[in-house]
Coordinates of N, CA and C in Angstrom, one line a residue:
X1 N 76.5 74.4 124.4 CA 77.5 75.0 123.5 C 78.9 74.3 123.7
X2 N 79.2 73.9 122.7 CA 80.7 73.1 123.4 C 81.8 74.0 123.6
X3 N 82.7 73.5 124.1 CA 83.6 74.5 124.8 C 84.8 74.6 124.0
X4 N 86.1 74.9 124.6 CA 87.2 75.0 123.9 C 87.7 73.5 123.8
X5 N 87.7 72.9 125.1 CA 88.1 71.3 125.5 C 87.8 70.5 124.2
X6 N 85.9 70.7 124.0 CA 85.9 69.9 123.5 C 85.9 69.9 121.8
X7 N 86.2 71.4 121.3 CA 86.5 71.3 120.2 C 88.0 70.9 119.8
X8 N 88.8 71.5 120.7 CA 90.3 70.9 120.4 C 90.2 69.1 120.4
X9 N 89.6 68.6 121.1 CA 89.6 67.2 121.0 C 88.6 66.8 120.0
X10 N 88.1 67.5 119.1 CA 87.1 66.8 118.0 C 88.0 66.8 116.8
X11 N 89.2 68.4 117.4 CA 90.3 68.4 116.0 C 91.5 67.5 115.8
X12 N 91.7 66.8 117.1 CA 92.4 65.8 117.1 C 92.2 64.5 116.6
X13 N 90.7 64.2 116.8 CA 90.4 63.0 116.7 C 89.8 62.9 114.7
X14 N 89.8 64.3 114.6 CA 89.4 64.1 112.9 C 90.0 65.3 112.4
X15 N 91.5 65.3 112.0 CA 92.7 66.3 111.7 C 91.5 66.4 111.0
X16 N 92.3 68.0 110.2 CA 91.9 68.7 108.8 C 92.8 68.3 107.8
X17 N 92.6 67.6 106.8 CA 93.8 67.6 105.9 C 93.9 68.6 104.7
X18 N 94.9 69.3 104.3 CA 94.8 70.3 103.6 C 95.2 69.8 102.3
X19 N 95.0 69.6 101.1 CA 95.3 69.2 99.9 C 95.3 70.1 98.4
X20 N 95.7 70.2 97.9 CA 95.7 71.6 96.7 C 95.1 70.2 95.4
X21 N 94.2 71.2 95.0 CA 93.3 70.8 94.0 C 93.8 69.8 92.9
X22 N 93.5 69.0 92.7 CA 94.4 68.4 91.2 C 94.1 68.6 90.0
X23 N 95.2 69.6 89.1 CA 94.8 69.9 88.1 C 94.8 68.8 87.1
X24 N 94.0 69.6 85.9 CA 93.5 68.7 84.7 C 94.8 68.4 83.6
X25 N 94.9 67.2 83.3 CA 95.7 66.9 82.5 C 95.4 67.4 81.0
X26 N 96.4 67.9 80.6 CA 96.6 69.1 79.5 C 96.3 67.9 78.6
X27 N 95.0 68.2 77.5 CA 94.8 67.3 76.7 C 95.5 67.9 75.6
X28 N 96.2 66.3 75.1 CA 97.0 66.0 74.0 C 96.8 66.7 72.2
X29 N 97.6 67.6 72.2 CA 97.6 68.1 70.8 C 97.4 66.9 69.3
X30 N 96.8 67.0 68.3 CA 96.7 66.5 67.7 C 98.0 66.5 66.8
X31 N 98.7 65.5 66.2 CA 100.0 65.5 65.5 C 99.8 66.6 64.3
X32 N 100.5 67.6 63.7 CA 99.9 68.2 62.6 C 100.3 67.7 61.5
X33 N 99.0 67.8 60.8 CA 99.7 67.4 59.2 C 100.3 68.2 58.3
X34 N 100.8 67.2 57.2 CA 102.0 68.3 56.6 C 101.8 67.3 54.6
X35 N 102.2 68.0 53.9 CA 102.2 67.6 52.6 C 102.7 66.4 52.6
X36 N 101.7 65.1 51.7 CA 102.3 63.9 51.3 C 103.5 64.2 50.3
X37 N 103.6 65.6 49.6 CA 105.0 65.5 49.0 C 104.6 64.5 47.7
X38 N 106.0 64.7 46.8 CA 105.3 64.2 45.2 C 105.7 62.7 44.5
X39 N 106.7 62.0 46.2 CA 106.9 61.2 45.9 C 106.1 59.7 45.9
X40 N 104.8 60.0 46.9 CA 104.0 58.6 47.3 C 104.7 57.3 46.0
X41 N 104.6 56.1 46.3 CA 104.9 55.3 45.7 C 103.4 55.6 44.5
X42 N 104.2 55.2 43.5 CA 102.9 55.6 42.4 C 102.7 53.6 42.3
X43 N 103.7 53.1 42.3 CA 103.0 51.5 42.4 C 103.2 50.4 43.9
X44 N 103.0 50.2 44.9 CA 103.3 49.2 46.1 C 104.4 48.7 45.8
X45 N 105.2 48.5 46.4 CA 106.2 47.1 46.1 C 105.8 46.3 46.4
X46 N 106.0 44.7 45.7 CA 105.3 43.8 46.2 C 106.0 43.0 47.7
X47 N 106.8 43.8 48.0 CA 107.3 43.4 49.7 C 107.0 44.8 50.3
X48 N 105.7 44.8 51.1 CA 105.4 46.5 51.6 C 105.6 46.2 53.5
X49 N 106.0 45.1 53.4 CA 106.0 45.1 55.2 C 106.8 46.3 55.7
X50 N 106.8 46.1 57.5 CA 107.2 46.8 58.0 C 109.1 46.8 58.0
X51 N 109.4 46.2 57.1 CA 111.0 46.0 57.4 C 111.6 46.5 55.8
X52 N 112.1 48.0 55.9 CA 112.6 48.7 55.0 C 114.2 47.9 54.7
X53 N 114.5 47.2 55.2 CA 116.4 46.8 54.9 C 116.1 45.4 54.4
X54 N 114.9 45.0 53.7 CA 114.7 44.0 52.7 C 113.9 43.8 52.0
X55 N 114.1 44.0 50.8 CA 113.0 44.1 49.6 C 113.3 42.6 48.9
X56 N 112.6 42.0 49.2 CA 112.4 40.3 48.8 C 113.6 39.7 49.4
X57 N 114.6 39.4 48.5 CA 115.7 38.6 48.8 C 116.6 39.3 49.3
X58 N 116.2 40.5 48.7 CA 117.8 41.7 48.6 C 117.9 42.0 50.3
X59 N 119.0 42.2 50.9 CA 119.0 43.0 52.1 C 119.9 44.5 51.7
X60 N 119.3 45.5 52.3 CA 120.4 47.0 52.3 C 120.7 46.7 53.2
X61 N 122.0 47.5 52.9 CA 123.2 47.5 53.8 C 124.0 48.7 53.9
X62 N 122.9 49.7 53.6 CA 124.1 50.8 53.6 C 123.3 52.1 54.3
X63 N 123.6 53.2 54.6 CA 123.0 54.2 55.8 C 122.9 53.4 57.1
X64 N 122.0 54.7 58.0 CA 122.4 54.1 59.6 C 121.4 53.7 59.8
X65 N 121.3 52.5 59.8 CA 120.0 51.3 60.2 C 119.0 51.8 61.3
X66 N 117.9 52.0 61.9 CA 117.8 52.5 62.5 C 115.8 51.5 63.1
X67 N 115.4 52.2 64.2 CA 114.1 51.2 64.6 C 113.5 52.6 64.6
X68 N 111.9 52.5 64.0 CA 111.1 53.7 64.1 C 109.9 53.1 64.9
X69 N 109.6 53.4 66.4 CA 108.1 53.2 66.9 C 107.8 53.8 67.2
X70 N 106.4 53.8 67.5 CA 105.5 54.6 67.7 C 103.8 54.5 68.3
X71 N 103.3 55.0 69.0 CA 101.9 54.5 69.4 C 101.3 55.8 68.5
X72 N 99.4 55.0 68.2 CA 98.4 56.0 67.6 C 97.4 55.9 68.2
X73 N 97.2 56.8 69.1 CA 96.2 57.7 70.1 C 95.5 58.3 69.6
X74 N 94.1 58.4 70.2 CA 93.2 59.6 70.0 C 93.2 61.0 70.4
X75 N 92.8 61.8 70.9 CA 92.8 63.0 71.5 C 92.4 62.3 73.1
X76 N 91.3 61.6 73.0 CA 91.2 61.0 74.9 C 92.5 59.7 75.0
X77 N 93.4 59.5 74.5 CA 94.4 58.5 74.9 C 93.9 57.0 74.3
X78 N 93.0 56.9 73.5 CA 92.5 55.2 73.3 C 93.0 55.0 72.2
X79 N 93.7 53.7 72.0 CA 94.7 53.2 70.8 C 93.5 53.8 69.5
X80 N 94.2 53.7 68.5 CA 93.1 53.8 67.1 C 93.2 52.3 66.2
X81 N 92.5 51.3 66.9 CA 92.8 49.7 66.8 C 92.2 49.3 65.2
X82 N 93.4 48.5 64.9 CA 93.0 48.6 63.3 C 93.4 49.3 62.4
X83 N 94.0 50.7 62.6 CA 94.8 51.2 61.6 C 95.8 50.9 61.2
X84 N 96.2 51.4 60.0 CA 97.1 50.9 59.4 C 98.1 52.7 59.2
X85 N 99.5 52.2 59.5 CA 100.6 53.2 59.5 C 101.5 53.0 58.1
X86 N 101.7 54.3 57.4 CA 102.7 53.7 56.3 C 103.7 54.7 56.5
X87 N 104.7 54.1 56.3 CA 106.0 54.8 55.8 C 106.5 54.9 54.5
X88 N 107.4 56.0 54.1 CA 108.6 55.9 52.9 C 109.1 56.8 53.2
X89 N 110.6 56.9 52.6 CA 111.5 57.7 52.1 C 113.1 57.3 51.0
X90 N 113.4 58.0 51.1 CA 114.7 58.2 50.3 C 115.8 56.9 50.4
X91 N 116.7 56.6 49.5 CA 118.0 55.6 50.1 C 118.8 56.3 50.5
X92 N 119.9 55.8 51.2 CA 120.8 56.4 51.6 C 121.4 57.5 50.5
X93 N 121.3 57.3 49.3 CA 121.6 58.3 48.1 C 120.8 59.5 47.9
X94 N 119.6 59.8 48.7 CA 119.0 60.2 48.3 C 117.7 60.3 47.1
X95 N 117.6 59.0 46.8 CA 116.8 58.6 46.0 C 115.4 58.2 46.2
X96 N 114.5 58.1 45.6 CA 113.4 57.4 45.8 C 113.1 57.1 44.8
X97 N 111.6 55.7 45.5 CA 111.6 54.8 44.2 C 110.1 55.4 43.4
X98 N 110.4 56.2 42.8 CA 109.7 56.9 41.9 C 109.7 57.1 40.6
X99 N 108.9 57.8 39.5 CA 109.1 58.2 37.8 C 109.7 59.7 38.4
X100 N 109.2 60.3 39.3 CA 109.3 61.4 39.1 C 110.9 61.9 39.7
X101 N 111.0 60.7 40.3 CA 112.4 61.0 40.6 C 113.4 60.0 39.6
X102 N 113.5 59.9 38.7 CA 114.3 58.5 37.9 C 113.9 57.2 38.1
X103 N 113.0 57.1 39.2 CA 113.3 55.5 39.7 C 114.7 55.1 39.8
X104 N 115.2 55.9 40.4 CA 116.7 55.7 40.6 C 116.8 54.8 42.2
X105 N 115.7 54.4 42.8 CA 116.3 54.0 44.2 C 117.3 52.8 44.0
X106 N 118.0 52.5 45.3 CA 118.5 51.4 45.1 C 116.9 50.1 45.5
X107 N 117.6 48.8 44.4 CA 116.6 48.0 44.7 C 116.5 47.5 45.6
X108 N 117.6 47.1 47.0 CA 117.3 46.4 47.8 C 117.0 47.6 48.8
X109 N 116.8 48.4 49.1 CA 116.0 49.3 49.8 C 114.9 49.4 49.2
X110 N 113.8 48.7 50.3 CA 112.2 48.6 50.2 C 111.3 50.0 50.0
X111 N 112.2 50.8 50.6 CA 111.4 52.7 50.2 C 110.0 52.9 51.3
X112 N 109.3 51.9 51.3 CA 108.0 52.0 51.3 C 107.6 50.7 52.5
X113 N 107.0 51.0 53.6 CA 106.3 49.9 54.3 C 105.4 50.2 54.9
X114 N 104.6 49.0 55.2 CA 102.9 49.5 56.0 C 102.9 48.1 57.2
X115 N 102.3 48.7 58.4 CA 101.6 48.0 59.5 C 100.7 48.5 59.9
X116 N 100.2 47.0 60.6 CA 98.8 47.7 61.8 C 99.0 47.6 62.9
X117 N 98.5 48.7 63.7 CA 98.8 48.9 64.9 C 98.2 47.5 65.7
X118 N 98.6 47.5 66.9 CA 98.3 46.2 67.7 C 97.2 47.1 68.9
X119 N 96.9 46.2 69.8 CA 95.8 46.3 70.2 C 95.9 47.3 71.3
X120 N 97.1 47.6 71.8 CA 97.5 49.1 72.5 C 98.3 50.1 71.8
X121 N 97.6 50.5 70.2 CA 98.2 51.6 69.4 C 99.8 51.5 68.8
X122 N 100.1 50.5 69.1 CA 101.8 50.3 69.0 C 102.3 49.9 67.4
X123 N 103.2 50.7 66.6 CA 103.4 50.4 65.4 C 105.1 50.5 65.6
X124 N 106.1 49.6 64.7 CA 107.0 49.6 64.4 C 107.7 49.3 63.2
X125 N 108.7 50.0 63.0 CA 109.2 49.8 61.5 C 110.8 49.4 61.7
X126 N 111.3 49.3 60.9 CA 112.8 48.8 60.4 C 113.1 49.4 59.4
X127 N 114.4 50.8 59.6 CA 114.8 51.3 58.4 C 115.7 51.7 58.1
X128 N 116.0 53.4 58.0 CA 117.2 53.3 58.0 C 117.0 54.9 58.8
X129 N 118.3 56.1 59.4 CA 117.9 57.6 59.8 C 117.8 58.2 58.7
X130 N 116.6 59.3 58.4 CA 116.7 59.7 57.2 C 117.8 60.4 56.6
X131 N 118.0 60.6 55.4 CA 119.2 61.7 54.9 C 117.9 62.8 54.1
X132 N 119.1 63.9 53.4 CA 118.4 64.9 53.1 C 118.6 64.7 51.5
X133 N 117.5 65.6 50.8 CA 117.7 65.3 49.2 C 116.9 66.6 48.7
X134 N 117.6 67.4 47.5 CA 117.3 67.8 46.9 C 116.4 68.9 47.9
X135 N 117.6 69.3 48.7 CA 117.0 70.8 49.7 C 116.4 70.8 50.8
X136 N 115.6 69.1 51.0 CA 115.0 68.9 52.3 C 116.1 68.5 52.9
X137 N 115.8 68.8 54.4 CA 116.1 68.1 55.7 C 115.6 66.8 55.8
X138 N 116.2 65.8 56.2 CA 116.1 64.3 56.3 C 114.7 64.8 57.3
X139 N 113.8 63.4 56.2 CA 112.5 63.3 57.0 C 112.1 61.9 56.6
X140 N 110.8 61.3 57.1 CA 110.2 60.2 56.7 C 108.8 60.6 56.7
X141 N 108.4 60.3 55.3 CA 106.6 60.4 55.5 C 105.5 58.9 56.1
X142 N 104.8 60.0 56.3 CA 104.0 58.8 57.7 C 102.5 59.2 56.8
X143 N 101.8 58.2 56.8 CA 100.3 58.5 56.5 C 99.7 57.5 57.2
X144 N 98.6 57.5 57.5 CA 97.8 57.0 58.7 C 96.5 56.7 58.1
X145 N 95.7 55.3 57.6 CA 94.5 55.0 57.1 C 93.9 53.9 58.2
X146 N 92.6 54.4 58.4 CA 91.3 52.9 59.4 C 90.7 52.8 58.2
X147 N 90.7 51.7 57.4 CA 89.7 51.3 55.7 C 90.1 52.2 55.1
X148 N 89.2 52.6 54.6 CA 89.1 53.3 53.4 C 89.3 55.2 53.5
X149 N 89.5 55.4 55.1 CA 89.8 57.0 55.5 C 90.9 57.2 55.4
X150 N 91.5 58.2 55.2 CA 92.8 58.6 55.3 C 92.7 59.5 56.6
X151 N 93.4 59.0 57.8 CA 93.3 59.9 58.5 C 94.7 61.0 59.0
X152 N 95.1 60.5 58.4 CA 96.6 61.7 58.7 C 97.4 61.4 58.0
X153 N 98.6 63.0 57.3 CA 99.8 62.3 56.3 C 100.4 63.7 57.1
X154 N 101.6 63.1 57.4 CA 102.8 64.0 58.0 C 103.9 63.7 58.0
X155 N 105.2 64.2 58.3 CA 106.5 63.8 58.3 C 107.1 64.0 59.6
X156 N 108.6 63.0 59.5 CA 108.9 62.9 61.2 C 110.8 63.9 60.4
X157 N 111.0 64.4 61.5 CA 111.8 65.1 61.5 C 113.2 64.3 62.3
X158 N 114.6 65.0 62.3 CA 115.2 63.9 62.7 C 116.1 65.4 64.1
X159 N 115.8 65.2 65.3 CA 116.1 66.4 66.1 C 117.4 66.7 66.0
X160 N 117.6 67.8 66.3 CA 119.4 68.4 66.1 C 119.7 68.4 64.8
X161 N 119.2 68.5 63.7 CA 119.9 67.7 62.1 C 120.1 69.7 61.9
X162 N 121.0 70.2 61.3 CA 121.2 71.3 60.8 C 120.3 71.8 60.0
X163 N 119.5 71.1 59.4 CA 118.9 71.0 58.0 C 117.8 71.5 58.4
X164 N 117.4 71.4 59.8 CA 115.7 71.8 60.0 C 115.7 73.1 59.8
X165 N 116.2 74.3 60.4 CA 116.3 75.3 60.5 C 115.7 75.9 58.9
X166 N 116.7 75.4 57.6 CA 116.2 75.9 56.4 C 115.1 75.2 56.1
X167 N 114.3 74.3 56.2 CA 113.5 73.2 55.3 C 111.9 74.5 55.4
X168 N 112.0 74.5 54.4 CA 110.0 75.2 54.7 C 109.1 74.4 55.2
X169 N 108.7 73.5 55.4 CA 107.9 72.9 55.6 C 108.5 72.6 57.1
X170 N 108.9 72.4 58.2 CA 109.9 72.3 59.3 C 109.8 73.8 59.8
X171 N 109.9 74.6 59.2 CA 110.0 75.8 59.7 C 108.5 76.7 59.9
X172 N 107.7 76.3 59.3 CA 106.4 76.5 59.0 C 105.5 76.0 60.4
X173 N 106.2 75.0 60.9 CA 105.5 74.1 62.3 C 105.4 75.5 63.5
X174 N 104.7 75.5 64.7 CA 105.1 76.0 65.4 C 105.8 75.4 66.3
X175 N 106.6 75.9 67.2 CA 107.3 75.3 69.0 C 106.3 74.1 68.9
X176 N 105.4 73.7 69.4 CA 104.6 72.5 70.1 C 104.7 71.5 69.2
X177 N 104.6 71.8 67.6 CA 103.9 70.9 66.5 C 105.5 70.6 65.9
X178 N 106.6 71.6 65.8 CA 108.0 70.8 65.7 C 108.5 70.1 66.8
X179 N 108.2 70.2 68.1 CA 108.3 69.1 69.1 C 107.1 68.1 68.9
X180 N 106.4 67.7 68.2 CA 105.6 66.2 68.2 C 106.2 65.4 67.2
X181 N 106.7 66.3 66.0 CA 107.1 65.4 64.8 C 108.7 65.6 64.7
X182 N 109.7 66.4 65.5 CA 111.0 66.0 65.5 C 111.7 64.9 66.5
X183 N 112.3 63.7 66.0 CA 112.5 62.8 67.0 C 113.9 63.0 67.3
X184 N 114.3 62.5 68.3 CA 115.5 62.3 68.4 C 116.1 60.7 67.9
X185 N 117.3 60.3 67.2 CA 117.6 59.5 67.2 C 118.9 59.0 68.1
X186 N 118.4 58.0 69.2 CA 119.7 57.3 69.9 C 119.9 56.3 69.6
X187 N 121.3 56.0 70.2 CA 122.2 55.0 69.8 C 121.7 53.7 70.9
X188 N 120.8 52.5 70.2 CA 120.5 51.1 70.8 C 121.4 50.2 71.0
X189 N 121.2 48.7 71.5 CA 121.9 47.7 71.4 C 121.8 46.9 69.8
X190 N 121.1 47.3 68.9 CA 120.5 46.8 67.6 C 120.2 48.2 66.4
X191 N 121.4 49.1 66.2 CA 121.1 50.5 65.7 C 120.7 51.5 66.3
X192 N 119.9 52.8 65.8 CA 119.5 53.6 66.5 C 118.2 53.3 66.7
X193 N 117.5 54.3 67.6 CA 116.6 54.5 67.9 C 115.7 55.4 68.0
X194 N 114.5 55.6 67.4 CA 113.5 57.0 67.7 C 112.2 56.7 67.6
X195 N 111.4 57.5 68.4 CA 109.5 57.0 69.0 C 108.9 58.3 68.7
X196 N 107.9 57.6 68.0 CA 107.1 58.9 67.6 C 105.7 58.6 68.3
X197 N 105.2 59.7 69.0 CA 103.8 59.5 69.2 C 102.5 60.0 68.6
X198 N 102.0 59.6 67.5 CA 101.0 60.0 66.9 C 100.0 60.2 67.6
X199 N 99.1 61.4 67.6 CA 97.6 61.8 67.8 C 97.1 62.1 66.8
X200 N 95.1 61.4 66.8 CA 94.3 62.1 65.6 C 92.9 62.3 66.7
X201 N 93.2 63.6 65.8 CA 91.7 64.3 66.2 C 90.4 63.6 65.5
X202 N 90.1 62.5 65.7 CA 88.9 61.5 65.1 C 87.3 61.9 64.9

């Protein structure tokens, strides 16, 4: 039967280490979607890149320039490789390039751009911070296609903006799903700045 001696010296020679369990990492909400709204481009422009502040030759030069990125994750964290991210919105007037809105945009604001993500989920754009029009709160619509699926159409919110509070569609979000799609925009060495991180429940 071993003694006291020689259990105090078995506790020495192999401590107990006490450790608290590690909890599970809270899996990632899916981004919610929200109305494409009535403006989708009814025709492409024929410059649909990722850089809204030039539509062919033209450059804009007017609102607050701004860099939109963003990664697209799954629900387990793996890029969604191969998709394609689109954006549009409004000119700094308020306008878009639409019938149903006049086709009033300005022409050297592009309205409208699309990329593919790179091979770690990563999309970027060149634009401008949204403004507000016709009741909404400044937003940018986002829609998310892999081929021929549409896998998500939502809009990015711009944080702190006064406007959120009234917008229905903003206010309709709950706490968790207005913190995925409201960004904040800061001030960079090259405009502002704001990161969005998209999830799709695939």
């Amino acid at each position: 039967m071993p003694t006291r001696r020689t259990l105090t010296a078995a506790l020495i020679a192999c401590p107990v280490v006490l450790t608290t369990r590690a909890q599970p990492v809270p899996r990632p909400r899916p981004t919610p979607a929200q109305t494409e709204g009535p403006f989708y481009p009814v025709a492409l422009p024929a410059d649909a890149d990722n850089d809204l502040l030039r539509n062919g030759a033209r450059r804009y030069a007017r609102g607050q320039p701004a860099w939109l990125d963003g990664t697209l994750r799954d629900l387990e964290g793996r890029p969604v490789r191969g998709a394609q991210v689109e954006i549009w919105q409004c000119d700094e007037a308020g306008h878009y390039d639409h019938p149903g809105d006049g086709s009033r945009q300005d022409p050297a604001f592009q309205g409208f751009g699309r990329t593919t993500v790179d091979a770690e989920g990563r999309w970027r754009f060149r634009t401008i911070r949204p403004v507000p029009y016709s009741g909404r709160t400044p937003h940018i619509h986002v829609k998310v296609r892999l081929g021929a699926r549409e896998l998500l159409t939502t809009q990015l919110y711009v944080e702190g903006d006064p406007g959120n509070a009234r917008d229905c569609l903003w206010r309709r979000l709950d706490t968790a799903d207005r913190a995925a799609v409201t960004l904040p925009y800061t001030a960079g060495s090259d405009g502002l700045q704001a990161r969005a991180a998209l999830v799709l429940a695939l």
